[in-house]
mmCIF file of C-alpha atoms in Angstrom:
data_model
loop_
_atom_site.group_PDB
_atom_site.id
_atom_site.type_symbol
_atom_site.label_atom_id
_atom_site.label_comp_id
_atom_site.label_asym_id
_atom_site.label_seq_id
_atom_site.Cartn_x
_atom_site.Cartn_y
_atom_site.Cartn_z
ATOM 1 C CA UNK A 10 -23.320 -2.274 48.248
ATOM 2 C CA UNK A 11 -20.550 -0.987 45.974
ATOM 3 C CA UNK A 12 -22.759 0.167 43.171
ATOM 4 C CA UNK A 13 -23.710 3.407 41.496
ATOM 5 C CA UNK A 14 -27.028 3.105 39.702
ATOM 6 C CA UNK A 15 -28.388 5.358 36.982
ATOM 7 C CA UNK A 16 -31.820 5.662 35.453
ATOM 8 C CA UNK A 17 -32.943 5.590 32.780
ATOM 9 C CA UNK A 18 -30.504 3.508 30.727
ATOM 10 C CA UNK A 19 -31.621 5.155 27.518
ATOM 11 C CA UNK A 20 -33.435 8.416 26.877
ATOM 12 C CA UNK A 21 -34.664 9.974 23.667
ATOM 13 C CA UNK A 22 -35.950 13.516 23.854
ATOM 14 C CA UNK A 23 -36.891 16.374 21.638
ATOM 15 C CA UNK A 24 -35.291 19.770 21.854
ATOM 16 C CA UNK A 25 -38.297 21.241 23.660
ATOM 17 C CA UNK A 26 -38.658 18.471 26.234
ATOM 18 C CA UNK A 27 -37.760 18.554 29.899
ATOM 19 C CA UNK A 28 -36.339 15.372 31.358
ATOM 20 C CA UNK A 29 -34.197 14.292 34.297
ATOM 21 C CA UNK A 30 -31.432 11.793 34.818
ATOM 22 C CA UNK A 31 -31.092 10.112 38.167
ATOM 23 C CA UNK A 32 -28.085 8.687 39.978
ATOM 24 C CA UNK A 33 -28.005 6.861 43.281
ATOM 25 C CA UNK A 34 -25.288 5.417 45.527
ATOM 26 C CA UNK A 35 -25.491 3.814 48.961
ATOM 27 C CA UNK A 36 -21.806 3.628 49.768
ATOM 28 C CA UNK A 37 -21.844 6.639 52.060
ATOM 29 C CA UNK A 38 -19.808 8.612 49.579
ATOM 30 C CA UNK A 39 -19.830 12.373 50.051
ATOM 31 C CA UNK A 40 -18.731 13.436 46.588
ATOM 32 C CA UNK A 41 -20.750 12.874 43.419
ATOM 33 C CA UNK A 42 -19.994 13.757 39.824
ATOM 34 C CA UNK A 43 -21.630 14.152 36.438
ATOM 35 C CA UNK A 44 -19.625 13.448 33.293
ATOM 36 C CA UNK A 45 -20.471 13.629 29.610
ATOM 37 C CA UNK A 46 -18.852 11.098 27.300
ATOM 38 C CA UNK A 47 -18.901 11.064 23.527
ATOM 39 C CA UNK A 48 -18.170 7.846 21.642
ATOM 40 C CA UNK A 49 -14.541 6.689 21.876
ATOM 41 C CA UNK A 50 -13.621 9.757 23.920
ATOM 42 C CA UNK A 51 -12.762 10.157 27.592
ATOM 43 C CA UNK A 52 -15.378 11.394 30.034
ATOM 44 C CA UNK A 53 -15.590 15.171 30.421
ATOM 45 C CA UNK A 54 -16.350 16.482 33.882
ATOM 46 C CA UNK A 55 -19.503 18.586 34.132
ATOM 47 C CA UNK A 56 -20.315 19.015 37.831
ATOM 48 C CA UNK A 57 -19.010 17.995 41.244
ATOM 49 C CA UNK A 58 -21.048 17.904 44.427
ATOM 50 C CA UNK A 59 -19.204 17.814 47.708
ATOM 51 C CA UNK A 60 -21.236 17.221 50.859
ATOM 52 C CA UNK A 61 -24.393 17.935 48.842
ATOM 53 C CA UNK A 62 -23.143 21.312 47.714
ATOM 54 C CA UNK A 63 -22.120 22.174 44.169
ATOM 55 C CA UNK A 64 -18.357 22.650 44.268
ATOM 56 C CA UNK A 65 -17.385 22.537 40.592
ATOM 57 C CA UNK A 66 -19.285 23.604 37.481
ATOM 58 C CA UNK A 67 -17.118 23.182 34.422
ATOM 59 C CA UNK A 68 -18.820 26.059 32.558
ATOM 60 C CA UNK A 69 -21.700 23.814 31.571
ATOM 61 C CA UNK A 70 -24.586 25.478 29.660
ATOM 62 C CA UNK A 71 -27.581 26.329 31.792
ATOM 63 C CA UNK A 72 -29.773 23.870 29.893
ATOM 64 C CA UNK A 73 -28.139 21.313 32.212
ATOM 65 C CA UNK A 74 -29.187 21.803 35.825
ATOM 66 C CA UNK A 75 -27.790 19.535 38.538
ATOM 67 C CA UNK A 76 -29.432 18.842 41.849
ATOM 68 C CA UNK A 77 -28.317 16.895 44.917
ATOM 69 C CA UNK A 78 -31.376 16.312 47.137
ATOM 70 C CA UNK A 79 -29.410 14.234 49.659
ATOM 71 C CA UNK A 80 -26.095 12.482 50.064
ATOM 72 C CA UNK A 81 -27.249 9.420 48.099
ATOM 73 C CA UNK A 82 -28.992 11.035 45.161
ATOM 74 C CA UNK A 83 -27.877 13.152 42.246
ATOM 75 C CA UNK A 84 -30.115 14.427 39.496
ATOM 76 C CA UNK A 85 -29.398 16.137 36.205
ATOM 77 C CA UNK A 86 -32.307 18.144 34.838
ATOM 78 C CA UNK A 87 -32.347 18.663 31.105
ATOM 79 C CA UNK A 88 -34.201 21.364 29.208
ATOM 80 C CA UNK A 89 -34.025 22.702 25.668
ATOM 81 C CA UNK A 90 -31.130 20.469 24.719
ATOM 82 C CA UNK A 91 -29.392 20.488 21.364
ATOM 83 C CA UNK A 92 -28.596 17.469 19.153
ATOM 84 C CA UNK A 93 -24.907 17.892 19.996
ATOM 85 C CA UNK A 94 -25.791 17.130 23.625
ATOM 86 C CA UNK A 95 -26.432 13.526 22.616
ATOM 87 C CA UNK A 96 -23.925 11.448 24.574
ATOM 88 C CA UNK A 97 -23.447 8.984 27.391
ATOM 89 C CA UNK A 98 -23.950 10.713 30.734
ATOM 90 C CA UNK A 99 -22.010 9.117 33.545
ATOM 91 C CA UNK A 100 -22.475 9.560 37.236
ATOM 92 C CA UNK A 101 -19.694 8.764 39.680
ATOM 93 C CA UNK A 102 -19.105 8.947 43.399
ATOM 94 C CA UNK A 103 -16.113 8.944 45.692
ATOM 95 C CA UNK A 104 -15.720 8.581 49.416
ATOM 96 C CA UNK A 105 -14.420 12.072 49.966
ATOM 97 C CA UNK A 106 -13.815 14.917 47.548
ATOM 98 C CA UNK A 107 -10.229 15.289 48.719
ATOM 99 C CA UNK A 108 -7.461 13.191 50.136
ATOM 100 C CA UNK A 109 -6.483 9.580 49.659
ATOM 101 C CA UNK A 110 -9.921 7.961 49.450
ATOM 102 C CA UNK A 111 -10.813 9.594 46.212
ATOM 103 C CA UNK A 112 -11.139 6.823 43.678
ATOM 104 C CA UNK A 113 -14.302 7.296 41.728
ATOM 105 C CA UNK A 114 -16.898 4.600 41.188
ATOM 106 C CA UNK A 115 -18.866 4.997 37.984
ATOM 107 C CA UNK A 116 -22.431 4.144 37.143
ATOM 108 C CA UNK A 117 -23.395 2.439 33.861
ATOM 109 C CA UNK A 118 -24.520 5.714 32.324
ATOM 110 C CA UNK A 119 -27.585 7.048 30.560
ATOM 111 C CA UNK A 120 -27.372 7.115 26.795
ATOM 112 C CA UNK A 121 -29.111 10.300 25.726
ATOM 113 C CA UNK A 122 -30.296 11.042 22.214
ATOM 114 C CA UNK A 123 -31.615 14.507 21.397
ATOM 115 C CA UNK A 124 -33.706 14.735 18.256
ATOM 116 C CA UNK B 3 -2.300 22.332 34.491
ATOM 117 C CA UNK B 4 -2.397 18.586 34.701
ATOM 118 C CA UNK B 5 -2.355 16.619 31.462
ATOM 119 C CA UNK B 6 -2.449 12.924 30.617
ATOM 120 C CA UNK B 7 -1.222 11.510 27.314
ATOM 121 C CA UNK B 8 -1.930 8.070 25.931
ATOM 122 C CA UNK B 9 -0.037 7.772 22.679
ATOM 123 C CA UNK B 10 -1.468 4.430 21.566
ATOM 124 C CA UNK B 11 -4.989 4.819 20.127
ATOM 125 C CA UNK B 12 -5.269 1.054 19.591
ATOM 126 C CA UNK B 13 -3.373 -2.036 20.679
ATOM 127 C CA UNK B 14 -3.819 -5.724 19.914
ATOM 128 C CA UNK B 15 -2.698 -8.732 21.885
ATOM 129 C CA UNK B 16 -3.009 -12.458 21.426
ATOM 130 C CA UNK B 17 -4.916 -14.311 24.108
ATOM 131 C CA UNK B 18 -2.590 -15.457 26.922
ATOM 132 C CA UNK B 19 0.106 -12.985 25.878
ATOM 133 C CA UNK B 20 1.274 -9.853 27.674
ATOM 134 C CA UNK B 21 0.591 -6.297 26.580
ATOM 135 C CA UNK B 22 1.704 -2.928 27.910
ATOM 136 C CA UNK B 23 -0.320 0.264 27.578
ATOM 137 C CA UNK B 24 1.570 3.544 27.829
ATOM 138 C CA UNK B 25 0.666 6.686 29.715
ATOM 139 C CA UNK B 26 2.596 9.843 30.455
ATOM 140 C CA UNK B 27 1.390 12.731 32.515
ATOM 141 C CA UNK B 28 2.320 16.153 33.685
ATOM 142 C CA UNK B 29 1.615 17.767 37.004
ATOM 143 C CA UNK B 30 3.286 20.350 39.187
ATOM 144 C CA UNK B 31 2.040 18.674 42.362
ATOM 145 C CA UNK B 32 4.043 16.228 44.464
ATOM 146 C CA UNK B 33 0.928 14.583 45.916
ATOM 147 C CA UNK B 34 -1.294 12.947 43.337
ATOM 148 C CA UNK B 35 -2.876 9.678 42.322
ATOM 149 C CA UNK B 36 -2.856 7.731 39.111
ATOM 150 C CA UNK B 37 -5.479 5.311 37.882
ATOM 151 C CA UNK B 38 -6.209 2.951 35.068
ATOM 152 C CA UNK B 39 -9.885 2.577 34.231
ATOM 153 C CA UNK B 40 -11.355 -0.032 31.908
ATOM 154 C CA UNK B 41 -14.522 0.579 29.886
ATOM 155 C CA UNK B 42 -15.765 -2.465 27.925
ATOM 156 C CA UNK B 43 -18.036 -1.772 24.950
ATOM 157 C CA UNK B 44 -21.442 -0.592 26.196
ATOM 158 C CA UNK B 45 -20.494 -1.489 29.733
ATOM 159 C CA UNK B 46 -19.599 0.214 32.949
ATOM 160 C CA UNK B 47 -16.293 1.935 33.586
ATOM 161 C CA UNK B 48 -14.403 0.166 36.344
ATOM 162 C CA UNK B 49 -11.202 0.884 38.168
ATOM 163 C CA UNK B 50 -8.425 -1.529 37.273
ATOM 164 C CA UNK B 51 -5.579 -0.271 39.410
ATOM 165 C CA UNK B 52 -4.422 2.803 41.318
ATOM 166 C CA UNK B 53 -1.060 4.189 42.347
ATOM 167 C CA UNK B 54 -0.299 6.783 44.980
ATOM 168 C CA UNK B 55 2.555 9.044 43.902
ATOM 169 C CA UNK B 56 4.284 8.850 47.281
ATOM 170 C CA UNK B 57 4.571 5.062 47.034
ATOM 171 C CA UNK B 58 7.663 3.809 45.257
ATOM 172 C CA UNK B 59 6.400 0.265 44.976
ATOM 173 C CA UNK B 60 4.483 -0.471 41.790
ATOM 174 C CA UNK B 61 0.850 -1.452 42.294
ATOM 175 C CA UNK B 62 -0.301 -4.935 41.300
ATOM 176 C CA UNK B 63 -3.779 -6.410 41.010
ATOM 177 C CA UNK B 64 -3.747 -10.037 39.893
ATOM 178 C CA UNK B 65 -2.825 -9.975 36.174
ATOM 179 C CA UNK B 66 -2.578 -6.186 36.098
ATOM 180 C CA UNK B 67 0.516 -4.308 37.170
ATOM 181 C CA UNK B 68 1.927 -0.855 36.610
ATOM 182 C CA UNK B 69 5.367 0.521 35.946
ATOM 183 C CA UNK B 70 5.389 3.863 37.736
ATOM 184 C CA UNK B 71 8.356 6.053 36.882
ATOM 185 C CA UNK B 72 7.817 9.240 38.865
ATOM 186 C CA UNK B 73 10.798 11.167 37.564
ATOM 187 C CA UNK B 74 9.877 10.379 33.975
ATOM 188 C CA UNK B 75 6.171 10.963 34.719
ATOM 189 C CA UNK B 76 5.307 7.662 33.174
ATOM 190 C CA UNK B 77 2.606 5.211 34.289
ATOM 191 C CA UNK B 78 2.242 2.168 32.059
ATOM 192 C CA UNK B 79 -0.152 -0.738 32.550
ATOM 193 C CA UNK B 80 0.938 -4.315 31.955
ATOM 194 C CA UNK B 81 -1.697 -6.978 31.401
ATOM 195 C CA UNK B 82 -0.378 -10.510 31.703
ATOM 196 C CA UNK B 83 -2.061 -13.651 30.384
ATOM 197 C CA UNK B 84 -4.529 -11.558 28.380
ATOM 198 C CA UNK B 85 -8.098 -12.789 28.242
ATOM 199 C CA UNK B 86 -10.952 -12.053 25.856
ATOM 200 C CA UNK B 87 -12.686 -10.184 28.653
ATOM 201 C CA UNK B 88 -9.817 -7.707 28.776
ATOM 202 C CA UNK B 89 -10.942 -6.188 25.481
ATOM 203 C CA UNK B 90 -12.013 -2.654 26.285
ATOM 204 C CA UNK B 91 -11.096 1.012 26.141
ATOM 205 C CA UNK B 92 -8.500 1.749 28.804
ATOM 206 C CA UNK B 93 -8.167 5.221 30.262
ATOM 207 C CA UNK B 94 -5.238 6.479 32.251
ATOM 208 C CA UNK B 95 -6.271 9.173 34.728
ATOM 209 C CA UNK B 96 -4.573 11.572 37.109
ATOM 210 C CA UNK B 97 -6.018 13.163 40.216
ATOM 211 C CA UNK B 98 -4.288 15.858 42.125
ATOM 212 C CA UNK B 99 -5.220 16.409 45.743
ATOM 213 C CA UNK B 100 -8.409 18.241 44.752
ATOM 214 C CA UNK B 101 -9.720 15.017 43.268
ATOM 215 C CA UNK B 102 -10.590 16.359 39.836
ATOM 216 C CA UNK B 103 -9.823 13.460 37.536
ATOM 217 C CA UNK B 104 -8.107 14.199 34.247
ATOM 218 C CA UNK B 105 -8.329 11.407 31.697
ATOM 219 C CA UNK B 106 -6.098 10.521 28.807
ATOM 220 C CA UNK B 107 -7.591 10.000 25.352
ATOM 221 C CA UNK B 108 -7.834 6.261 25.870
ATOM 222 C CA UNK B 109 -6.409 3.136 24.251
ATOM 223 C CA UNK B 110 -8.637 0.542 22.630
ATOM 224 C CA UNK B 111 -7.335 -2.924 23.457
ATOM 225 C CA UNK B 112 -8.311 -5.783 21.164
ATOM 226 C CA UNK B 113 -7.690 -9.365 22.252
ATOM 227 C CA UNK B 114 -7.310 -11.979 19.532
ATOM 228 C CA UNK B 115 -8.240 -15.602 20.126
#
């Protein structure tokens, strides 16, 4: 299985809602990532988990809260978002967080719209 | 700080022809990795090709090959025999040993039939 899956595919939420994005991989990868991507722009790194521990937080606002319950799962909890947070949220994983086996495999993304 | 520059916002190629996408980068590290990712419209980002900086030989994957010029810090992607399915946004990316990927701005490739 060489796949990273993400649910839901689409999400519409109001600014007062609480929702979660889910990402799953069964490749035995020990590093997982959240990216935010605006239309026709490159992905922007948000968080990195290495061996289930948060290793990088790119100064992301606290209304985004990541969680890594186990080595296969990554969640992104959303609360009190702003319309400018509307974007494609990509999850990725890599075999190890460092060293040669570090190519990242991306999921299809969750397209988030904040009203 | 590592940076990646893609100077071609858009490129067009005729089906079956060859096209080259440009990428330059900057890093102070000697050990790093370079990647080309492809993101079709509304579809998943996939890795096209990778190059380890310590390898002098240019990477090749079927119709995709790179021209890696380490001294010039240049990493271009050549697509031969272009197909309609090659139409996508292409991102050049650099990863230093710490594995944080830095992406270029992307190049939209259009394939004409």
